[in-house]
Short mmCIF file of C-alpha atoms in Angstrom, two decimals:
data_model
loop_
_atom_site.label_atom_id
_atom_site.label_comp_id
_atom_site.label_asym_id
_atom_site.label_seq_id
_atom_site.Cartn_x
_atom_site.Cartn_y
_atom_site.Cartn_z
CA HIS A 11 34.87 35.30 -6.31
CA THR A 12 36.26 32.18 -7.88
CA ALA A 13 39.14 30.36 -6.22
CA GLU A 14 42.31 31.43 -7.96
CA ASN A 15 43.74 28.59 -10.09
CA THR A 16 47.40 28.26 -9.10
CA SER A 17 47.90 24.61 -10.06
CA ASP A 18 49.62 25.80 -13.20
CA LEU A 19 52.48 27.20 -11.11
CA LEU A 20 53.68 23.84 -9.88
CA GLN A 21 53.43 20.19 -11.05
CA HIS A 22 54.98 16.72 -10.69
CA VAL A 23 56.64 17.26 -7.30
CA LYS A 24 58.49 13.98 -6.72
CA PHE A 25 61.67 12.27 -5.63
CA GLN A 26 64.04 10.91 -8.25
CA SER A 27 66.39 8.46 -6.55
CA SER A 28 69.21 6.34 -7.86
CA ASN A 29 71.85 4.57 -5.77
CA PHE A 30 70.28 6.35 -2.76
CA GLU A 31 70.97 9.81 -4.11
CA ASN A 32 67.59 11.42 -3.55
CA ILE A 33 66.77 14.48 -5.65
CA LEU A 34 63.48 16.35 -5.31
CA THR A 35 62.27 17.59 -8.70
CA TRP A 36 59.25 19.49 -9.98
CA ASP A 37 57.90 21.32 -13.00
CA SER A 38 56.18 24.61 -13.55
CA GLY A 39 53.08 24.28 -15.66
CA LEU A 40 53.73 27.60 -17.32
CA GLU A 41 55.48 27.86 -20.68
CA SER A 42 57.99 30.25 -19.21
CA ALA A 43 58.12 31.29 -15.60
CA PRO A 44 61.01 33.69 -15.19
CA ASP A 45 59.70 35.31 -12.04
CA LEU A 46 58.79 32.12 -10.14
CA VAL A 47 60.76 31.17 -7.02
CA TYR A 48 60.51 27.91 -5.10
CA SER A 49 61.07 26.92 -1.46
CA VAL A 50 61.50 23.36 -0.17
CA GLU A 51 60.59 21.70 3.11
CA TYR A 52 60.74 18.06 4.19
CA LYS A 53 59.88 15.79 7.12
CA THR A 54 59.82 12.19 8.28
CA TYR A 55 56.41 10.55 7.99
CA GLY A 56 54.65 10.77 11.36
CA GLU A 57 56.37 13.99 12.40
CA ARG A 58 54.26 17.10 12.85
CA LYS A 59 56.85 19.75 11.98
CA TRP A 60 58.09 20.51 8.46
CA LEU A 61 61.82 21.28 8.28
CA VAL A 62 63.24 23.96 6.00
CA LYS A 63 65.89 22.94 3.48
CA GLU A 64 68.07 26.02 3.86
CA SER A 65 69.90 25.84 0.54
CA CYS A 66 66.65 25.48 -1.38
CA GLN A 67 64.79 28.61 -0.32
CA ARG A 68 63.51 31.06 -2.98
CA ILE A 69 65.44 29.26 -5.73
CA THR A 70 64.66 29.45 -9.44
CA ARG A 71 65.95 26.00 -10.39
CA LYS A 72 63.53 23.08 -10.31
CA PHE A 73 65.43 20.52 -8.26
CA CYS A 74 66.84 20.15 -4.78
CA ASN A 75 69.21 17.52 -3.37
CA LEU A 76 67.67 15.98 -0.25
CA THR A 77 70.02 13.02 -0.01
CA MET A 78 71.34 13.86 3.44
CA GLU A 79 67.94 14.84 4.78
CA THR A 80 66.39 11.55 3.65
CA GLY A 81 69.42 9.46 4.54
CA ASN A 82 67.75 6.76 6.66
CA PHE A 83 66.89 4.45 3.83
CA MET A 84 64.19 2.55 5.78
CA GLU A 85 62.36 5.67 6.93
CA PRO A 86 59.39 7.10 4.98
CA TYR A 87 59.68 10.81 4.17
CA TYR A 88 57.66 13.59 2.60
CA ALA A 89 58.84 16.77 0.89
CA ARG A 90 56.89 19.75 -0.34
CA VAL A 91 57.55 22.73 -2.62
CA THR A 92 56.01 26.16 -2.45
CA ALA A 93 56.02 28.17 -5.68
CA ILE A 94 55.60 31.93 -5.44
CA SER A 95 55.12 34.26 -8.39
CA ALA A 96 56.19 37.89 -8.47
CA GLY A 97 52.52 38.79 -8.44
CA GLY A 98 52.14 37.06 -5.10
CA ARG A 99 50.34 33.96 -6.32
CA SER A 100 51.56 30.84 -4.53
CA VAL A 101 50.85 27.12 -4.32
CA THR A 102 52.30 24.29 -2.23
CA LYS A 103 52.45 20.69 -3.39
CA MET A 104 53.73 17.56 -1.61
CA THR A 105 55.42 14.39 -2.81
CA ASP A 106 54.08 10.89 -2.35
CA ARG A 107 55.47 9.09 0.68
CA PHE A 108 59.09 8.26 -0.17
CA THR A 109 61.22 5.41 1.22
CA SER A 110 64.51 5.18 -0.61
CA LEU A 111 65.09 1.49 0.15
CA GLN A 112 61.95 0.69 -1.80
CA GLN A 113 62.12 3.37 -4.47
CA THR A 114 65.75 3.97 -5.37
CA THR A 115 66.83 2.66 -8.76
CA ILE A 116 70.20 1.04 -9.39
CA LYS A 117 72.69 2.63 -11.77
CA PRO A 118 74.78 0.48 -14.10
CA PRO A 119 77.88 -0.92 -12.35
CA ASP A 120 81.36 0.46 -12.95
CA VAL A 121 83.32 -2.25 -14.81
CA THR A 122 86.85 -2.52 -16.19
CA CYS A 123 87.04 -4.79 -19.25
CA ILE A 124 90.54 -6.15 -19.84
CA PRO A 125 91.22 -7.87 -23.18
CA LYS A 126 93.79 -10.68 -23.37
CA VAL A 127 94.70 -12.99 -26.28
CA ARG A 128 92.05 -15.68 -25.70
CA SER A 129 90.01 -14.20 -22.89
CA ILE A 130 88.42 -11.04 -21.54
CA GLN A 131 88.55 -10.21 -17.84
CA MET A 132 85.79 -8.09 -16.36
CA ILE A 133 86.35 -6.47 -12.97
CA ILE A 134 83.31 -4.94 -11.29
CA HIS A 135 84.06 -2.11 -8.90
CA PRO A 136 82.00 -1.74 -5.73
CA THR A 137 79.35 0.96 -5.88
CA SER A 138 79.48 3.26 -2.91
CA THR A 139 76.34 5.12 -1.79
CA PRO A 140 75.82 8.31 0.22
CA ILE A 141 74.53 6.14 3.09
CA ARG A 142 76.91 5.98 6.04
CA ALA A 143 77.19 3.24 8.64
CA GLY A 144 77.26 3.98 12.32
CA ASP A 145 81.03 4.29 12.27
CA GLY A 146 80.83 6.80 9.42
CA HIS A 147 82.12 4.65 6.56
CA GLN A 148 80.13 4.80 3.31
CA LEU A 149 78.02 1.73 2.58
CA THR A 150 78.17 0.02 -0.80
CA LEU A 151 75.15 -1.42 -2.57
CA GLU A 152 76.45 -4.86 -1.57
CA ASP A 153 76.40 -3.82 2.08
CA ILE A 154 72.79 -2.66 1.83
CA PHE A 155 71.45 -5.51 -0.31
CA PRO A 156 72.80 -8.90 0.87
CA ASP A 157 71.06 -10.68 -2.02
CA LEU A 158 72.71 -8.47 -4.69
CA PHE A 159 74.40 -10.34 -7.53
CA TYR A 160 75.88 -9.62 -10.96
CA ARG A 161 75.02 -11.05 -14.34
CA LEU A 162 77.49 -10.76 -17.23
CA GLU A 163 77.03 -11.57 -20.90
CA LEU A 164 79.51 -11.64 -23.74
CA GLN A 165 78.04 -11.37 -27.22
CA VAL A 166 80.27 -13.65 -29.34
CA ASN A 167 78.24 -13.45 -32.56
CA HIS A 168 74.67 -12.93 -33.67
CA THR A 169 73.50 -16.24 -32.30
CA TYR A 170 75.90 -17.08 -29.49
CA GLN A 171 76.37 -15.43 -26.10
CA MET A 172 78.39 -16.52 -23.09
CA HIS A 173 76.99 -15.95 -19.57
CA LEU A 174 78.64 -15.62 -16.17
CA GLY A 175 77.20 -14.44 -12.86
CA GLY A 176 77.38 -14.47 -9.11
CA LYS A 177 78.27 -12.35 -6.10
CA GLN A 178 82.01 -12.05 -6.69
CA ARG A 179 83.39 -9.10 -8.67
CA ASP A 180 86.06 -10.66 -10.86
CA TYR A 181 85.07 -12.67 -13.97
CA GLU A 182 86.84 -13.95 -17.07
CA PHE A 183 85.35 -15.13 -20.35
CA THR A 184 87.81 -17.67 -21.77
CA GLY A 185 88.28 -19.70 -24.95
CA LEU A 186 87.90 -16.69 -27.24
CA THR A 187 89.31 -16.05 -30.71
CA PRO A 188 92.30 -13.70 -30.77
CA ASP A 189 92.07 -10.29 -32.45
CA THR A 190 88.27 -10.29 -32.42
CA GLU A 191 85.78 -7.73 -31.15
CA PHE A 192 83.25 -8.63 -28.50
CA LEU A 193 80.42 -6.82 -26.72
CA GLY A 194 80.27 -7.28 -22.96
CA THR A 195 77.35 -6.26 -20.75
CA THR A 196 77.10 -6.31 -16.96
CA MET A 197 73.99 -5.78 -14.83
CA ILE A 198 73.21 -5.65 -11.11
CA PHE A 199 70.25 -7.61 -9.71
CA VAL A 200 68.59 -7.26 -6.30
CA PRO A 201 65.83 -9.90 -6.34
CA ASN A 202 64.33 -9.29 -2.92
CA TRP A 203 63.52 -5.73 -3.91
CA SER A 204 62.77 -6.49 -7.56
CA LYS A 205 65.54 -4.13 -8.66
CA GLU A 206 67.85 -4.43 -11.64
CA SER A 207 70.25 -1.90 -13.14
CA ALA A 208 70.56 -0.82 -16.72
CA PRO A 209 73.51 -2.64 -18.39
CA TYR A 210 77.08 -1.42 -18.39
CA VAL A 211 78.34 -2.08 -21.91
CA CYS A 212 81.94 -2.39 -23.07
CA ARG A 213 83.11 -3.15 -26.61
CA VAL A 214 86.53 -4.78 -26.50
CA LYS A 215 88.88 -6.60 -28.89
CA THR A 216 91.02 -9.60 -27.90
CA LEU A 217 94.75 -9.19 -28.51
CA PRO A 218 96.42 -10.65 -31.61
CA ASP A 219 98.13 -14.03 -31.06
CA ARG A 220 101.89 -13.41 -31.69
CA THR A 221 103.17 -16.74 -30.41
CA TRP A 222 104.32 -18.06 -33.83
CA THR A 223 105.32 -14.84 -35.55
CA GLY B 14 63.89 -21.85 0.29
CA GLN B 15 63.58 -18.93 2.65
CA GLU B 16 61.41 -18.91 5.75
CA PHE B 17 60.41 -16.57 8.57
CA GLN B 18 62.08 -17.21 11.90
CA PHE B 19 60.38 -15.12 14.58
CA GLY B 20 62.45 -16.58 17.39
CA PRO B 21 61.17 -20.12 17.95
CA CYS B 22 58.26 -19.57 15.54
CA ARG B 23 59.12 -20.68 12.01
CA VAL B 24 56.93 -20.05 8.97
CA GLU B 25 57.66 -21.62 5.62
CA GLY B 26 55.88 -21.31 2.29
CA VAL B 27 55.58 -17.53 2.14
CA VAL B 28 57.54 -15.58 -0.49
CA LEU B 29 58.17 -12.14 0.99
CA GLN B 30 58.89 -10.63 -2.41
CA GLU B 31 55.34 -11.46 -3.51
CA LEU B 32 54.00 -9.47 -0.57
CA TRP B 33 56.22 -6.55 -1.52
CA GLU B 34 55.11 -6.65 -5.14
CA ALA B 35 51.46 -6.82 -4.07
CA PHE B 36 51.95 -3.74 -1.90
CA TRP B 37 54.02 -1.80 -4.45
CA ALA B 38 51.23 -2.23 -6.98
CA VAL B 39 48.97 -0.04 -4.81
CA LYS B 40 51.43 1.86 -2.58
CA ASP B 41 51.00 5.28 -4.20
CA ILE B 42 47.22 4.95 -4.51
CA VAL B 43 46.71 3.87 -0.90
CA GLN B 44 49.27 6.21 0.69
CA ALA B 45 47.89 9.16 -1.30
CA LYS B 46 44.51 8.55 0.39
CA ASP B 47 46.20 9.06 3.77
CA ASN B 48 46.63 12.81 4.13
CA ILE B 49 47.43 12.75 7.87
CA THR B 50 51.19 12.88 7.33
CA SER B 51 51.85 13.87 10.94
CA VAL B 52 50.61 10.57 12.42
CA ARG B 53 52.30 7.20 12.09
CA LEU B 54 50.72 4.08 13.62
CA LEU B 55 53.74 1.73 13.44
CA ARG B 56 56.07 4.14 15.20
CA LYS B 57 59.75 3.36 15.73
CA GLU B 58 59.37 2.58 19.40
CA ILE B 59 56.89 -0.18 18.55
CA LEU B 60 59.20 -2.09 16.19
CA GLN B 61 62.68 -1.16 17.43
CA ASN B 62 64.81 -3.49 19.56
CA VAL B 63 62.31 -6.36 19.50
CA SER B 64 64.07 -9.54 20.61
CA ASP B 65 63.67 -12.67 18.54
CA VAL B 66 61.62 -14.35 21.23
CA GLU B 67 59.34 -11.36 21.60
CA SER B 68 58.89 -10.99 17.82
CA CYS B 69 56.61 -14.04 17.59
CA TYR B 70 54.11 -12.56 20.04
CA LEU B 71 54.21 -9.14 18.42
CA ILE B 72 53.89 -10.22 14.79
CA ARG B 73 51.00 -12.51 15.68
CA ALA B 74 49.09 -9.69 17.40
CA LEU B 75 49.76 -7.28 14.53
CA LEU B 76 48.77 -9.71 11.77
CA LYS B 77 45.57 -10.74 13.57
CA PHE B 78 44.69 -7.06 13.96
CA TYR B 79 45.38 -6.40 10.29
CA LEU B 80 43.20 -9.36 9.31
CA ASN B 81 40.31 -8.70 11.67
CA THR B 82 40.20 -4.92 11.83
CA ILE B 83 41.93 -3.48 8.81
CA PHE B 84 41.61 -5.83 5.89
CA LYS B 85 38.13 -7.01 6.84
CA GLY B 86 36.75 -3.48 6.87
CA TYR B 87 38.78 -2.14 4.00
CA LEU B 88 37.99 -4.78 1.37
CA GLY B 89 34.34 -3.82 1.07
CA LYS B 90 35.31 -0.23 0.27
CA ALA B 91 38.15 -0.98 -2.13
CA ALA B 92 36.50 -0.16 -5.45
CA ASP B 93 39.75 -0.23 -7.40
CA SER B 94 40.39 -3.78 -8.70
CA ARG B 95 44.14 -3.33 -8.40
CA ILE B 96 43.70 -2.66 -4.72
CA ARG B 97 41.46 -5.70 -4.30
CA LYS B 98 43.96 -7.99 -6.06
CA SER B 99 46.95 -6.89 -4.03
CA PHE B 100 44.74 -6.82 -1.00
CA SER B 101 43.88 -10.49 -1.19
CA THR B 102 47.50 -11.45 -1.81
CA LEU B 103 48.46 -9.63 1.37
CA ALA B 104 45.48 -10.88 3.38
CA ASN B 105 45.97 -14.50 2.30
CA ASN B 106 49.65 -14.46 3.18
CA PHE B 107 49.05 -12.67 6.47
CA PHE B 108 46.50 -15.38 7.29
CA VAL B 109 48.98 -18.15 6.46
CA ILE B 110 51.69 -16.57 8.61
CA ALA B 111 49.39 -15.83 11.55
CA SER B 112 47.94 -19.32 11.58
CA LYS B 113 51.39 -20.93 11.64
CA LEU B 114 52.64 -18.84 14.56
CA GLN B 115 52.40 -20.78 17.81
CA PRO B 116 54.11 -18.68 20.51
CA SER B 117 54.79 -20.46 23.76
CA GLN B 118 52.19 -19.93 26.48
CA GLU B 119 54.55 -21.03 29.27
CA ASN B 120 54.55 -18.97 32.47
CA ASP B 121 58.22 -18.15 32.17
CA MET B 122 57.43 -16.33 28.93
CA PHE B 123 54.92 -14.01 30.59
CA SER B 124 57.19 -10.97 30.81
CA ILE B 125 58.17 -11.28 27.15
CA SER B 126 54.63 -11.67 25.94
CA GLU B 127 53.65 -8.72 28.14
CA SER B 128 56.32 -6.58 26.51
CA ALA B 129 54.98 -7.52 23.09
CA ARG B 130 51.45 -6.73 24.25
CA ARG B 131 52.51 -3.26 25.43
CA ARG B 132 54.07 -2.58 22.04
CA PHE B 133 50.92 -3.75 20.27
CA LEU B 134 48.73 -1.58 22.52
CA LEU B 135 50.74 1.50 21.46
CA PHE B 136 49.80 0.68 17.88
CA GLN B 137 46.16 -0.09 18.69
CA ARG B 138 45.78 3.10 20.77
CA ALA B 139 47.12 5.25 17.92
CA PHE B 140 44.74 3.44 15.56
CA LYS B 141 41.73 4.17 17.79
CA GLN B 142 42.56 7.86 17.99
CA LEU B 143 41.58 8.24 14.33
CA ASP B 144 38.18 7.70 12.76
CA ILE B 145 37.92 4.12 11.52
CA GLN B 146 38.12 4.98 7.81
CA SER B 147 41.25 7.11 8.18
CA ALA B 148 42.79 4.55 10.51
CA GLN B 149 42.21 1.64 8.12
CA THR B 150 43.59 3.61 5.19
CA LYS B 151 46.64 4.67 7.22
CA ALA B 152 47.31 1.16 8.50
CA PHE B 153 47.05 -0.28 5.00
CA GLY B 154 49.45 2.42 3.78
CA GLU B 155 51.92 1.35 6.47
CA VAL B 156 52.16 -2.27 5.33
CA ASP B 157 55.59 -1.41 3.89
CA ILE B 158 56.81 -0.42 7.36
CA LEU B 159 55.54 -3.79 8.65
CA LEU B 160 57.12 -5.72 5.76
CA THR B 161 60.45 -3.91 6.26
CA TRP B 162 60.45 -5.07 9.88
CA MET B 163 59.37 -8.61 8.96
CA GLU B 164 62.22 -8.77 6.45
CA LYS B 165 64.71 -8.91 9.33
CA PHE B 166 63.28 -12.28 10.33
CA TYR B 167 63.24 -13.71 6.79
CA GLN B 168 66.13 -16.03 6.19
#
């Protein structure tokens, strides 16, 4: 009697985390698996007992939001998925150890680009996370990462860019030509954790200069 | 530049981010070898609410244990070159930190050093309850828990 091969039912069980939103995802190895259902459990590393994620029991989709259950960003967690086929075959697979502080990626910042005649103002909005402080208020990325800073670039032409950066959230590129289009990019950096976001890009045109008309 | 300040014990010349990057390079490999997910050596009660003064005694005991009992035994078995590279980065830096820590041996510090010793013994006891191979693998896989705690004293 050969051990039944069930590894095809379930693959790539892992956390996908960005800005501390922690989603458990997985794949089924089968081309199509209409009759497969999945159930999710999770626990803190070091605990004996697995906890059931109620809203992800016998589901057909291949993801489950465990943000609240893995909300202590310094704690290491595990999650596991059990796949069950209509024919009764089943397999359980576990994630790697997951600590969101180390593994979350940073989304591009939310920026408002405001064109003026000879300048462009760029206002970076704080990024809130699902993480709550003791008093219940939502923490921003800046709260969690004290060394976080922003880097902005304005592409003036093919060979010339302007750069600004720092911890504040309000910047202005000045000395620009009126009625001209520019490409602005803004990124978040967290050096201590070797994290950097993808760029937020805005294409914006300075206003025409009507002073002498 | 930044330095560690474990209470009165100050340690310069160590870049914490380099330790993190060394560990991240092997985190998944090493932690995947530890399949005892229901046991954690560096439990919360060991590292929580450690006063600044006590931290120097505790970190010194932990680093010496890592150097003498975990890294020393583990290196010979680490076939994977990535593990060996990150391993020596961590071991070298742990050695530098441990050798620069000079906690006070004054009598009036006895109760504080005793508190640190009790915390360390909790860790050592949990370590000894596993076979040596599993314990070394688990302890190496928990370096991120140790670094996260050390980060609080890095300014």
